[in-house]
PDB file of C-alpha atoms and ligand atoms in Angstrom:
ATOM      1  CA  MET A   1      40.546 188.465 157.066  1.00 66.00           C
ATOM      2  CA  LYS A   2      42.176 191.227 159.043  1.00 64.00           C
ATOM      3  CA  LEU A   3      42.136 194.580 157.256  1.00 58.00           C
ATOM      4  CA  THR A   4      43.341 198.065 157.991  1.00 53.00           C
ATOM      5  CA  PRO A   5      40.874 200.938 157.573  1.00 52.00           C
ATOM      6  CA  SER A   6      42.268 201.395 154.034  1.00 50.00           C
ATOM      7  CA  GLY A   7      41.279 197.839 153.162  1.00 52.00           C
ATOM      8  CA  GLN A   8      44.791 196.409 153.171  1.00 52.00           C
ATOM      9  CA  PRO A   9      45.414 193.154 155.033  1.00 48.00           C
ATOM     10  CA  GLU A  10      47.306 193.855 158.257  1.00 45.00           C
ATOM     11  CA  GLU A  11      47.290 193.031 161.950  1.00 46.00           C
ATOM     12  CA  ALA A  12      45.538 196.178 163.186  1.00 55.00           C
ATOM     13  CA  GLY A  13      42.185 197.622 162.178  1.00 80.00           C
ATOM     14  CA  ASP A  14      38.954 195.961 161.241  1.00 91.00           C
ATOM     15  CA  VAL A  15      38.364 192.254 160.798  1.00 95.00           C
ATOM     16  CA  VAL A  16      36.178 191.365 157.823  1.00 96.00           C
ATOM     17  CA  CYS A  17      34.293 188.075 157.814  1.00 97.00           C
ATOM     18  CA  ASP A  18      35.878 185.679 155.296  1.00 97.00           C
ATOM     19  CA  MET A  19      32.479 184.155 154.535  1.00 97.00           C
ATOM     20  CA  CYS A  20      30.139 187.143 153.983  1.00 97.00           C
ATOM     21  CA  GLY A  21      32.663 189.960 153.604  1.00 96.00           C
ATOM     22  CA  VAL A  22      31.071 192.164 156.253  1.00 96.00           C
ATOM     23  CA  SER A  23      32.933 193.886 159.106  1.00 95.00           C
ATOM     24  CA  THR A  24      32.898 191.966 162.372  1.00 95.00           C
ATOM     25  CA  ARG A  25      32.808 195.234 164.347  1.00 94.00           C
ATOM     26  CA  VAL A  26      29.928 195.281 166.843  1.00 92.00           C
ATOM     27  CA  GLY A  27      29.351 198.912 167.836  1.00 88.00           C
ATOM     28  CA  GLU A  28      31.496 200.159 170.686  1.00 87.00           C
ATOM     29  CA  ALA A  29      32.419 196.589 171.652  1.00 85.00           C
ATOM     30  CA  GLY A  30      34.899 196.402 168.767  1.00 91.00           C
ATOM     31  CA  VAL A  31      35.482 193.423 166.542  1.00 93.00           C
ATOM     32  CA  GLN A  32      33.807 190.149 167.477  1.00 95.00           C
ATOM     33  CA  PHE A  33      34.700 187.093 165.414  1.00 96.00           C
ATOM     34  CA  GLY A  34      35.366 183.368 165.508  1.00 96.00           C
ATOM     35  CA  LYS A  35      38.370 181.680 163.924  1.00 95.00           C
ATOM     36  CA  LEU A  36      38.687 178.563 161.834  1.00 95.00           C
ATOM     37  CA  HIS A  37      42.344 177.628 162.186  1.00 94.00           C
ATOM     38  CA  ALA A  38      44.453 174.748 160.893  1.00 95.00           C
ATOM     39  CA  ALA A  39      48.196 174.076 160.912  1.00 95.00           C
ATOM     40  CA  TRP A  40      48.772 170.840 159.029  1.00 94.00           C
ATOM     41  CA  GLY A  41      51.788 168.821 160.074  1.00 94.00           C
ATOM     42  CA  GLU A  42      53.945 166.131 158.558  1.00 95.00           C
ATOM     43  CA  GLY A  43      51.942 163.331 156.960  1.00 96.00           C
ATOM     44  CA  ALA A  44      48.900 165.471 156.199  1.00 95.00           C
ATOM     45  CA  GLY A  45      47.879 166.109 152.611  1.00 95.00           C
ATOM     46  CA  HIS A  46      48.425 169.835 153.205  1.00 93.00           C
ATOM     47  CA  SER A  47      51.597 169.390 155.263  1.00 93.00           C
ATOM     48  CA  GLY A  48      53.217 172.689 156.216  1.00 95.00           C
ATOM     49  CA  GLU A  49      50.177 174.775 155.296  1.00 95.00           C
ATOM     50  CA  VAL A  50      48.555 177.051 157.883  1.00 96.00           C
ATOM     51  CA  TYR A  51      45.027 178.408 157.490  1.00 96.00           C
ATOM     52  CA  GLU A  52      43.139 181.025 159.498  1.00 96.00           C
ATOM     53  CA  LEU A  53      39.675 182.238 158.546  1.00 97.00           C
ATOM     54  CA  HIS A  54      37.728 184.858 160.486  1.00 97.00           C
ATOM     55  CA  LEU A  55      33.945 184.550 160.759  1.00 97.00           C
ATOM     56  CA  CYS A  56      31.314 186.999 162.021  1.00 97.00           C
ATOM     57  CA  GLU A  57      28.902 185.682 164.646  1.00 96.00           C
ATOM     58  CA  GLY A  58      26.173 184.827 162.124  1.00 97.00           C
ATOM     59  CA  CYS A  59      28.509 183.003 159.738  1.00 98.00           C
ATOM     60  CA  PHE A  60      30.290 181.217 162.595  1.00 97.00           C
ATOM     61  CA  PHE A  61      27.057 179.672 163.835  1.00 96.00           C
ATOM     62  CA  SER A  62      25.979 178.921 160.260  1.00 97.00           C
ATOM     63  CA  VAL A  63      29.183 176.883 159.887  1.00 96.00           C
ATOM     64  CA  VAL A  64      28.555 175.193 163.249  1.00 95.00           C
ATOM     65  CA  SER A  65      25.049 174.308 162.057  1.00 94.00           C
ATOM     66  CA  ASP A  66      26.457 172.852 158.819  1.00 94.00           C
ATOM     67  CA  ILE A  67      28.926 170.745 160.797  1.00 93.00           C
ATOM     68  CA  LYS A  68      26.128 169.471 163.051  1.00 90.00           C
ATOM     69  CA  ARG A  69      23.920 168.575 160.055  1.00 90.00           C
ATOM     70  CA  THR A  70      26.788 166.768 158.319  1.00 90.00           C
ATOM     71  CA  ARG A  71      27.592 164.869 161.500  1.00 88.00           C
ATOM     72  CA  TRP A  72      23.913 164.085 162.019  1.00 87.00           C
ATOM     73  CA  ALA A  73      23.643 162.699 158.462  1.00 86.00           C
ATOM     74  CA  SER A  74      26.500 160.298 159.176  1.00 83.00           C
ATOM     75  CA  VAL A  75      24.896 158.938 162.366  1.00 80.00           C
ATOM     76  CA  MET A  76      21.169 159.683 161.898  1.00 73.00           C
ATOM     77  CA  LEU A  77      20.171 156.054 162.290  1.00 72.00           C
ATOM     78  CA  GLU A  78      22.018 155.803 165.581  1.00 72.00           C
ATOM     79  CA  ASP A  79      20.957 157.279 168.942  1.00 69.00           C
ATOM     80  CA  GLU A  80      23.689 159.920 168.729  1.00 71.00           C
ATOM     81  CA  GLY A  81      22.037 161.683 165.768  1.00 70.00           C
ATOM     82  CA  ASP A  82      19.260 163.534 167.611  1.00 76.00           C
ATOM     83  CA  GLU A  83      21.602 164.508 170.434  1.00 80.00           C
ATOM     84  CA  ILE A  84      23.917 166.259 167.967  1.00 78.00           C
ATOM     85  CA  LEU A  85      21.102 168.366 166.491  1.00 80.00           C
ATOM     86  CA  LYS A  86      19.736 169.338 169.917  1.00 82.00           C
ATOM     87  CA  ASN A  87      23.176 170.275 171.280  1.00 85.00           C
ATOM     88  CA  ASP A  88      23.226 174.108 171.375  1.00 85.00           C
ATOM     89  CA  ALA A  89      26.715 173.989 172.880  1.00 87.00           C
ATOM     90  CA  PHE A  90      28.278 171.942 170.060  1.00 84.00           C
ATOM     91  CA  GLY A  91      31.973 172.886 169.975  1.00 85.00           C
ATOM     92  CA  ARG A  92      31.719 175.231 172.986  1.00 88.00           C
ATOM     93  CA  VAL A  93      34.611 174.872 175.426  1.00 84.00           C
ATOM     94  CA  SER A  94      33.743 177.730 177.827  1.00 86.00           C
ATOM     95  CA  THR A  95      31.013 180.243 178.699  1.00 85.00           C
ATOM     96  CA  ASP A  96      33.213 182.822 180.457  1.00 84.00           C
ATOM     97  CA  GLY A  97      35.575 183.712 177.622  1.00 76.00           C
ATOM     98  CA  ALA A  98      38.413 181.536 178.921  1.00 72.00           C
ATOM     99  CA  GLU A  99      39.878 178.936 176.571  1.00 69.00           C
TER     100      GLU A  99
HETATM  101 ZN1   ZN B 101      29.953 186.646 158.022  1.00 62.37          ZN
END
């Protein structure tokens, strides 16, 4: 959730983690957060709805871990299961900040 210094939602200012409620500001580096975004299109159960959640670093990787465990549980009897748990780059698309 993006908040102004007065606590009102707005574009500028701080970004508060939607999971733990703590500021995502990291010292002089400014805000550091991950996004969980969805824009559901025609045919989806939530058609026309757009979601955007902001997560601090700790909560982001907690969510990634939950996704990996859920995925592992669905394939744990197959070879793929262990590879999912050991994959530290699960969901990573870049290491240099480029998307
Ligand atoms: Zn958080």
